[in-house]
Amino acid sequence: MSNKYYDTTDADFRKQMAKLAPEDFKAWMTLNAIPGQSHGVIPPKVREMIAIAVAHATGCPYCIESHVTKGKAVGVTKAEVAEAVLISAALCAGAAAAHGGLAMKFYGDE
């Protein structure tokens, strides 16, 4: 077993979850399939750009690889990937700043 994080073989360990918690794993797989669906009003290219941005916000390297690869296959350009990543970064920074107000609130008056 590798001692590093995010090894390419890590996905194999998900098979253990599927065996140990099959119903929950099946439910997760159903959710996991949503970005790749093509029957909604959001076209596949836009769905993948959203997925790329969210993958960066959640910090999932497996999702980043998966959705960049899928996005490229449906026509997402490298420039669009860059913009999606930076939009994600801006919103994450905005959320941190907005929640900073809560920190001030909870700290209270001096």
Short mmCIF file of N, CA, C and O in Angstrom, two decimals:
data_model
loop_
_atom_site.label_atom_id
_atom_site.label_comp_id
_atom_site.label_asym_id
_atom_site.label_seq_id
_atom_site.Cartn_x
_atom_site.Cartn_y
_atom_site.Cartn_z
N MET A 1 0.84 -1.18 0.00
CA MET A 1 0.00 0.00 0.00
C MET A 1 0.89 1.24 0.00
O MET A 1 1.85 1.33 0.74
N SER A 2 0.50 2.20 -0.79
CA SER A 2 1.22 3.47 -0.87
C SER A 2 0.92 4.31 0.37
O SER A 2 -0.19 4.31 0.88
N ASN A 3 1.91 5.03 0.84
CA ASN A 3 1.72 5.92 1.98
C ASN A 3 1.38 7.34 1.57
O ASN A 3 1.28 8.21 2.41
N LYS A 4 1.25 7.58 0.29
CA LYS A 4 0.95 8.95 -0.14
C LYS A 4 -0.54 9.11 -0.37
O LYS A 4 -1.26 8.15 -0.63
N TYR A 5 -0.96 10.34 -0.24
CA TYR A 5 -2.36 10.66 -0.49
C TYR A 5 -2.60 10.75 -1.99
O TYR A 5 -1.71 11.08 -2.76
N TYR A 6 -3.82 10.50 -2.39
CA TYR A 6 -4.24 10.66 -3.77
C TYR A 6 -3.45 9.80 -4.75
O TYR A 6 -3.05 10.24 -5.80
N ASP A 7 -3.20 8.58 -4.36
CA ASP A 7 -2.56 7.62 -5.26
C ASP A 7 -3.57 7.20 -6.31
O ASP A 7 -4.78 7.14 -6.04
N THR A 8 -3.11 6.90 -7.50
CA THR A 8 -4.03 6.52 -8.58
C THR A 8 -4.79 5.24 -8.25
O THR A 8 -5.85 5.00 -8.82
N THR A 9 -4.28 4.44 -7.34
CA THR A 9 -4.98 3.20 -6.98
C THR A 9 -5.99 3.40 -5.85
O THR A 9 -6.67 2.45 -5.47
N ASP A 10 -6.09 4.62 -5.32
CA ASP A 10 -7.02 4.86 -4.22
C ASP A 10 -8.46 4.53 -4.58
O ASP A 10 -9.24 4.12 -3.72
N ALA A 11 -8.81 4.71 -5.83
CA ALA A 11 -10.19 4.42 -6.25
C ALA A 11 -10.56 2.97 -5.97
O ALA A 11 -11.73 2.67 -5.73
N ASP A 12 -9.58 2.09 -5.99
CA ASP A 12 -9.86 0.69 -5.71
C ASP A 12 -10.43 0.49 -4.31
O ASP A 12 -11.19 -0.44 -4.07
N PHE A 13 -10.08 1.36 -3.38
CA PHE A 13 -10.58 1.24 -2.01
C PHE A 13 -12.07 1.55 -1.91
O PHE A 13 -12.73 1.13 -0.96
N ARG A 14 -12.60 2.28 -2.88
CA ARG A 14 -14.04 2.54 -2.87
C ARG A 14 -14.83 1.25 -3.04
O ARG A 14 -15.97 1.14 -2.59
N LYS A 15 -14.23 0.28 -3.68
CA LYS A 15 -14.90 -1.02 -3.83
C LYS A 15 -15.20 -1.62 -2.47
O LYS A 15 -16.21 -2.30 -2.30
N GLN A 16 -14.35 -1.36 -1.49
CA GLN A 16 -14.60 -1.85 -0.14
C GLN A 16 -15.86 -1.21 0.42
O GLN A 16 -16.67 -1.89 1.07
N MET A 17 -16.03 0.08 0.18
CA MET A 17 -17.25 0.76 0.65
C MET A 17 -18.48 0.17 0.00
O MET A 17 -19.51 0.00 0.65
N ALA A 18 -18.38 -0.14 -1.28
CA ALA A 18 -19.52 -0.71 -2.00
C ALA A 18 -19.93 -2.05 -1.39
O ALA A 18 -21.12 -2.36 -1.30
N LYS A 19 -18.96 -2.82 -0.97
CA LYS A 19 -19.26 -4.12 -0.36
C LYS A 19 -19.77 -3.97 1.07
O LYS A 19 -20.65 -4.71 1.51
N LEU A 20 -19.21 -3.04 1.81
CA LEU A 20 -19.55 -2.88 3.22
C LEU A 20 -20.84 -2.11 3.45
O LEU A 20 -21.52 -2.33 4.47
N ALA A 21 -21.18 -1.20 2.55
CA ALA A 21 -22.41 -0.39 2.69
C ALA A 21 -23.07 -0.26 1.32
O ALA A 21 -23.12 0.82 0.73
N PRO A 22 -23.57 -1.37 0.78
CA PRO A 22 -24.05 -1.38 -0.61
C PRO A 22 -25.19 -0.40 -0.91
O PRO A 22 -25.17 0.23 -1.96
N GLU A 23 -26.15 -0.27 -0.03
CA GLU A 23 -27.28 0.63 -0.32
C GLU A 23 -26.84 2.10 -0.30
O GLU A 23 -27.23 2.88 -1.16
N ASP A 24 -26.04 2.44 0.68
CA ASP A 24 -25.54 3.81 0.75
C ASP A 24 -24.63 4.11 -0.44
O ASP A 24 -24.68 5.20 -1.02
N PHE A 25 -23.81 3.15 -0.82
CA PHE A 25 -22.91 3.35 -1.96
C PHE A 25 -23.72 3.53 -3.25
O PHE A 25 -23.41 4.39 -4.06
N LYS A 26 -24.77 2.74 -3.38
CA LYS A 26 -25.64 2.86 -4.57
C LYS A 26 -26.28 4.25 -4.62
O LYS A 26 -26.35 4.87 -5.68
N ALA A 27 -26.71 4.75 -3.47
CA ALA A 27 -27.31 6.09 -3.42
C ALA A 27 -26.29 7.14 -3.81
O ALA A 27 -26.59 8.07 -4.56
N TRP A 28 -25.05 6.98 -3.32
CA TRP A 28 -23.99 7.93 -3.68
C TRP A 28 -23.70 7.86 -5.17
O TRP A 28 -23.52 8.89 -5.82
N MET A 29 -23.66 6.67 -5.73
CA MET A 29 -23.40 6.53 -7.17
C MET A 29 -24.48 7.20 -8.00
O MET A 29 -24.19 7.76 -9.05
N THR A 30 -25.71 7.16 -7.51
CA THR A 30 -26.81 7.84 -8.21
C THR A 30 -26.55 9.35 -8.22
O THR A 30 -26.67 10.00 -9.25
N LEU A 31 -26.17 9.89 -7.07
CA LEU A 31 -25.84 11.32 -7.01
C LEU A 31 -24.63 11.63 -7.87
O LEU A 31 -24.60 12.65 -8.56
N ASN A 32 -23.64 10.78 -7.83
CA ASN A 32 -22.40 10.98 -8.57
C ASN A 32 -22.63 11.03 -10.09
O ASN A 32 -21.84 11.63 -10.82
N ALA A 33 -23.72 10.43 -10.54
CA ALA A 33 -24.01 10.39 -11.97
C ALA A 33 -24.70 11.67 -12.47
O ALA A 33 -24.76 11.90 -13.68
N ILE A 34 -25.21 12.49 -11.57
CA ILE A 34 -25.98 13.67 -11.97
C ILE A 34 -25.22 14.60 -12.92
O ILE A 34 -25.77 15.02 -13.93
N PRO A 35 -23.95 14.95 -12.64
CA PRO A 35 -23.28 15.89 -13.56
C PRO A 35 -23.20 15.40 -15.00
O PRO A 35 -23.24 16.22 -15.92
N GLY A 36 -23.11 14.12 -15.21
CA GLY A 36 -22.96 13.58 -16.57
C GLY A 36 -24.26 13.35 -17.31
O GLY A 36 -24.25 12.92 -18.46
N GLN A 37 -25.38 13.63 -16.67
CA GLN A 37 -26.66 13.41 -17.33
C GLN A 37 -26.89 14.44 -18.42
O GLN A 37 -26.44 15.58 -18.32
N SER A 38 -27.60 14.05 -19.46
CA SER A 38 -27.82 14.95 -20.59
C SER A 38 -29.30 15.23 -20.85
O SER A 38 -29.63 15.85 -21.85
N HIS A 39 -30.17 14.81 -19.96
CA HIS A 39 -31.60 15.01 -20.21
C HIS A 39 -32.17 16.28 -19.58
O HIS A 39 -33.32 16.58 -19.74
N GLY A 40 -31.34 17.04 -18.88
CA GLY A 40 -31.81 18.27 -18.25
C GLY A 40 -31.72 19.45 -19.19
O GLY A 40 -31.34 19.33 -20.36
N VAL A 41 -32.06 20.62 -18.68
CA VAL A 41 -32.02 21.83 -19.49
C VAL A 41 -30.61 22.41 -19.58
O VAL A 41 -30.33 23.21 -20.47
N ILE A 42 -29.73 22.04 -18.65
CA ILE A 42 -28.35 22.51 -18.70
C ILE A 42 -27.56 21.59 -19.62
O ILE A 42 -27.50 20.38 -19.40
N PRO A 43 -26.94 22.12 -20.67
CA PRO A 43 -26.21 21.28 -21.61
C PRO A 43 -24.97 20.64 -20.97
O PRO A 43 -24.41 21.17 -20.01
N PRO A 44 -24.54 19.49 -21.51
CA PRO A 44 -23.40 18.77 -20.93
C PRO A 44 -22.14 19.62 -20.73
O PRO A 44 -21.46 19.49 -19.72
N LYS A 45 -21.82 20.50 -21.66
CA LYS A 45 -20.63 21.33 -21.53
C LYS A 45 -20.73 22.22 -20.29
O LYS A 45 -19.78 22.33 -19.51
N VAL A 46 -21.87 22.83 -20.10
CA VAL A 46 -22.06 23.71 -18.95
C VAL A 46 -22.07 22.89 -17.65
O VAL A 46 -21.50 23.31 -16.64
N ARG A 47 -22.70 21.72 -17.70
CA ARG A 47 -22.71 20.84 -16.52
C ARG A 47 -21.29 20.50 -16.09
O ARG A 47 -20.97 20.51 -14.90
N GLU A 48 -20.43 20.21 -17.06
CA GLU A 48 -19.05 19.87 -16.72
C GLU A 48 -18.27 21.07 -16.21
O GLU A 48 -17.44 20.95 -15.32
N MET A 49 -18.55 22.27 -16.75
CA MET A 49 -17.88 23.46 -16.22
C MET A 49 -18.30 23.72 -14.78
O MET A 49 -17.48 24.08 -13.94
N ILE A 50 -19.57 23.50 -14.48
CA ILE A 50 -20.04 23.63 -13.10
C ILE A 50 -19.34 22.58 -12.23
O ILE A 50 -18.86 22.89 -11.13
N ALA A 51 -19.27 21.36 -12.72
CA ALA A 51 -18.63 20.28 -11.96
C ALA A 51 -17.15 20.58 -11.72
O ALA A 51 -16.62 20.30 -10.64
N ILE A 52 -16.48 21.15 -12.70
CA ILE A 52 -15.06 21.52 -12.54
C ILE A 52 -14.93 22.57 -11.44
O ILE A 52 -14.06 22.45 -10.56
N ALA A 53 -15.79 23.57 -11.46
CA ALA A 53 -15.73 24.62 -10.43
C ALA A 53 -16.01 24.04 -9.04
O ALA A 53 -15.29 24.33 -8.08
N VAL A 54 -17.02 23.21 -8.93
CA VAL A 54 -17.37 22.62 -7.64
C VAL A 54 -16.28 21.67 -7.16
O VAL A 54 -15.94 21.65 -5.97
N ALA A 55 -15.69 20.92 -8.07
CA ALA A 55 -14.61 20.01 -7.70
C ALA A 55 -13.45 20.78 -7.08
O ALA A 55 -12.82 20.31 -6.12
N HIS A 56 -13.19 21.97 -7.59
CA HIS A 56 -12.13 22.79 -7.01
C HIS A 56 -12.56 23.36 -5.67
O HIS A 56 -11.75 23.45 -4.74
N ALA A 57 -13.82 23.73 -5.54
CA ALA A 57 -14.31 24.26 -4.26
C ALA A 57 -14.28 23.20 -3.18
O ALA A 57 -13.95 23.49 -2.03
N THR A 58 -14.59 21.96 -3.53
CA THR A 58 -14.58 20.88 -2.54
C THR A 58 -13.19 20.29 -2.35
O THR A 58 -12.94 19.58 -1.39
N GLY A 59 -12.29 20.57 -3.29
CA GLY A 59 -10.92 20.09 -3.16
C GLY A 59 -10.73 18.62 -3.45
O GLY A 59 -9.84 17.99 -2.90
N CYS A 60 -11.55 18.07 -4.32
CA CYS A 60 -11.45 16.64 -4.64
C CYS A 60 -10.61 16.43 -5.89
O CYS A 60 -11.07 16.72 -7.00
N PRO A 61 -9.39 15.92 -5.74
CA PRO A 61 -8.54 15.75 -6.92
C PRO A 61 -9.09 14.72 -7.91
O PRO A 61 -8.88 14.84 -9.11
N TYR A 62 -9.80 13.73 -7.40
CA TYR A 62 -10.38 12.72 -8.29
C TYR A 62 -11.48 13.36 -9.14
O TYR A 62 -11.60 13.09 -10.34
N CYS A 63 -12.29 14.21 -8.52
CA CYS A 63 -13.36 14.90 -9.24
C CYS A 63 -12.77 15.89 -10.25
O CYS A 63 -13.29 16.03 -11.35
N ILE A 64 -11.69 16.56 -9.85
CA ILE A 64 -11.05 17.50 -10.77
C ILE A 64 -10.59 16.76 -12.02
O ILE A 64 -10.90 17.16 -13.15
N GLU A 65 -9.88 15.66 -11.83
CA GLU A 65 -9.40 14.89 -12.98
C GLU A 65 -10.57 14.38 -13.83
O GLU A 65 -10.57 14.52 -15.06
N SER A 66 -11.57 13.82 -13.17
CA SER A 66 -12.71 13.25 -13.88
C SER A 66 -13.45 14.31 -14.71
O SER A 66 -13.74 14.10 -15.89
N HIS A 67 -13.74 15.45 -14.08
CA HIS A 67 -14.57 16.44 -14.77
C HIS A 67 -13.79 17.26 -15.79
O HIS A 67 -14.36 17.69 -16.79
N VAL A 68 -12.50 17.45 -15.58
CA VAL A 68 -11.70 18.10 -16.62
C VAL A 68 -11.64 17.19 -17.84
O VAL A 68 -11.81 17.64 -18.99
N THR A 69 -11.44 15.90 -17.61
CA THR A 69 -11.39 14.94 -18.72
C THR A 69 -12.73 14.88 -19.45
O THR A 69 -12.78 14.95 -20.69
N LYS A 70 -13.82 14.77 -18.69
CA LYS A 70 -15.15 14.73 -19.30
C LYS A 70 -15.49 16.06 -19.98
O LYS A 70 -16.10 16.07 -21.05
N GLY A 71 -15.09 17.16 -19.34
CA GLY A 71 -15.35 18.47 -19.92
C GLY A 71 -14.64 18.64 -21.25
O GLY A 71 -15.21 19.13 -22.22
N LYS A 72 -13.39 18.22 -21.30
CA LYS A 72 -12.63 18.31 -22.55
C LYS A 72 -13.32 17.52 -23.65
O LYS A 72 -13.41 17.97 -24.79
N ALA A 73 -13.88 16.38 -23.28
CA ALA A 73 -14.56 15.52 -24.27
C ALA A 73 -15.84 16.16 -24.82
O ALA A 73 -16.24 15.84 -25.94
N VAL A 74 -16.46 17.06 -24.04
CA VAL A 74 -17.68 17.71 -24.52
C VAL A 74 -17.43 19.14 -24.97
O VAL A 74 -18.37 19.91 -25.16
N GLY A 75 -16.15 19.51 -25.13
CA GLY A 75 -15.82 20.79 -25.74
C GLY A 75 -15.43 21.91 -24.81
O GLY A 75 -15.30 23.06 -25.25
N VAL A 76 -15.23 21.63 -23.54
CA VAL A 76 -14.76 22.68 -22.62
C VAL A 76 -13.31 22.99 -22.99
O VAL A 76 -12.49 22.09 -23.10
N THR A 77 -13.02 24.26 -23.18
CA THR A 77 -11.66 24.65 -23.54
C THR A 77 -10.80 24.82 -22.29
O THR A 77 -11.31 24.94 -21.17
N LYS A 78 -9.50 24.87 -22.50
CA LYS A 78 -8.58 25.08 -21.38
C LYS A 78 -8.83 26.44 -20.73
O LYS A 78 -8.77 26.58 -19.50
N ALA A 79 -9.15 27.44 -21.56
CA ALA A 79 -9.46 28.77 -21.02
C ALA A 79 -10.72 28.72 -20.17
O ALA A 79 -10.80 29.38 -19.12
N GLU A 80 -11.72 27.95 -20.58
CA GLU A 80 -12.95 27.82 -19.79
C GLU A 80 -12.67 27.11 -18.47
O GLU A 80 -13.26 27.46 -17.43
N VAL A 81 -11.79 26.12 -18.49
CA VAL A 81 -11.40 25.45 -17.25
C VAL A 81 -10.76 26.47 -16.31
O VAL A 81 -11.10 26.55 -15.13
N ALA A 82 -9.84 27.27 -16.84
CA ALA A 82 -9.17 28.28 -16.02
C ALA A 82 -10.18 29.25 -15.41
O ALA A 82 -10.11 29.56 -14.21
N GLU A 83 -11.13 29.71 -16.21
CA GLU A 83 -12.14 30.65 -15.70
C GLU A 83 -13.02 29.98 -14.65
O GLU A 83 -13.34 30.59 -13.62
N ALA A 84 -13.41 28.73 -14.88
CA ALA A 84 -14.24 28.02 -13.91
C ALA A 84 -13.51 27.88 -12.57
O ALA A 84 -14.10 28.07 -11.51
N VAL A 85 -12.22 27.56 -12.64
CA VAL A 85 -11.42 27.42 -11.42
C VAL A 85 -11.33 28.76 -10.69
O VAL A 85 -11.49 28.83 -9.46
N LEU A 86 -11.11 29.83 -11.42
CA LEU A 86 -10.98 31.14 -10.78
C LEU A 86 -12.30 31.67 -10.25
O LEU A 86 -12.34 32.33 -9.20
N ILE A 87 -13.40 31.34 -10.92
CA ILE A 87 -14.72 31.69 -10.38
C ILE A 87 -14.93 30.95 -9.06
O ILE A 87 -15.39 31.52 -8.06
N SER A 88 -14.58 29.68 -9.05
CA SER A 88 -14.68 28.88 -7.83
C SER A 88 -13.85 29.49 -6.71
O SER A 88 -14.30 29.63 -5.57
N ALA A 89 -12.62 29.87 -7.03
CA ALA A 89 -11.73 30.47 -6.03
C ALA A 89 -12.31 31.76 -5.49
O ALA A 89 -12.26 32.02 -4.27
N ALA A 90 -12.87 32.57 -6.38
CA ALA A 90 -13.45 33.84 -5.94
C ALA A 90 -14.63 33.61 -5.01
O ALA A 90 -14.77 34.30 -3.98
N LEU A 91 -15.48 32.65 -5.34
CA LEU A 91 -16.64 32.39 -4.49
C LEU A 91 -16.23 31.78 -3.16
O LEU A 91 -16.82 32.09 -2.12
N CYS A 92 -15.22 30.93 -3.17
CA CYS A 92 -14.73 30.36 -1.90
C CYS A 92 -14.15 31.47 -1.03
O CYS A 92 -14.36 31.49 0.18
N ALA A 93 -13.41 32.39 -1.64
CA ALA A 93 -12.86 33.51 -0.89
C ALA A 93 -13.98 34.39 -0.36
O ALA A 93 -13.93 34.87 0.78
N GLY A 94 -14.99 34.60 -1.19
CA GLY A 94 -16.13 35.41 -0.76
C GLY A 94 -16.85 34.78 0.42
O GLY A 94 -17.25 35.48 1.36
N ALA A 95 -17.00 33.47 0.39
CA ALA A 95 -17.66 32.78 1.49
C ALA A 95 -16.85 32.92 2.77
O ALA A 95 -17.41 33.14 3.85
N ALA A 96 -15.54 32.81 2.65
CA ALA A 96 -14.69 32.95 3.84
C ALA A 96 -14.83 34.36 4.42
O ALA A 96 -14.95 34.54 5.64
N ALA A 97 -14.83 35.36 3.56
CA ALA A 97 -14.96 36.74 4.03
C ALA A 97 -16.34 36.97 4.65
O ALA A 97 -16.47 37.60 5.70
N ALA A 98 -17.37 36.44 4.01
CA ALA A 98 -18.73 36.60 4.53
C ALA A 98 -18.87 35.92 5.89
O ALA A 98 -19.47 36.47 6.81
N HIS A 99 -18.28 34.76 6.02
CA HIS A 99 -18.34 34.06 7.30
C HIS A 99 -17.45 34.72 8.34
O HIS A 99 -17.63 34.51 9.54
N GLY A 100 -16.49 35.52 7.89
CA GLY A 100 -15.68 36.30 8.83
C GLY A 100 -16.54 37.23 9.67
O GLY A 100 -16.25 37.48 10.84
N GLY A 101 -17.62 37.72 9.07
CA GLY A 101 -18.56 38.54 9.83
C GLY A 101 -19.16 37.76 10.99
O GLY A 101 -19.38 38.31 12.08
N LEU A 102 -19.42 36.47 10.77
CA LEU A 102 -19.92 35.64 11.86
C LEU A 102 -18.90 35.50 12.98
O LEU A 102 -19.23 35.50 14.16
N ALA A 103 -17.61 35.39 12.58
CA ALA A 103 -16.56 35.29 13.60
C ALA A 103 -16.57 36.55 14.47
O ALA A 103 -16.44 36.47 15.70
N MET A 104 -16.74 37.72 13.84
CA MET A 104 -16.79 38.97 14.59
C MET A 104 -18.01 38.99 15.52
O MET A 104 -17.94 39.40 16.67
N LYS A 105 -19.12 38.51 15.01
CA LYS A 105 -20.36 38.45 15.80
C LYS A 105 -20.18 37.55 17.02
O LYS A 105 -20.52 37.93 18.13
N PHE A 106 -19.61 36.37 16.79
CA PHE A 106 -19.46 35.43 17.89
C PHE A 106 -18.40 35.85 18.90
O PHE A 106 -18.47 35.53 20.08
N TYR A 107 -17.41 36.63 18.42
CA TYR A 107 -16.38 37.13 19.32
C TYR A 107 -17.01 38.12 20.31
O TYR A 107 -16.66 38.17 21.47
N GLY A 108 -17.93 38.89 19.81
CA GLY A 108 -18.63 39.84 20.66
C GLY A 108 -17.90 41.14 20.84
O GLY A 108 -16.84 41.39 20.23
N ASP A 109 -18.46 41.98 21.69
CA ASP A 109 -17.87 43.29 21.96
C ASP A 109 -16.72 43.15 22.94
O ASP A 109 -16.72 42.30 23.81
N GLU A 110 -15.76 44.03 22.78
CA GLU A 110 -14.63 44.03 23.74
C GLU A 110 -14.91 44.96 24.88
O GLU A 110 -15.57 45.92 24.81
#
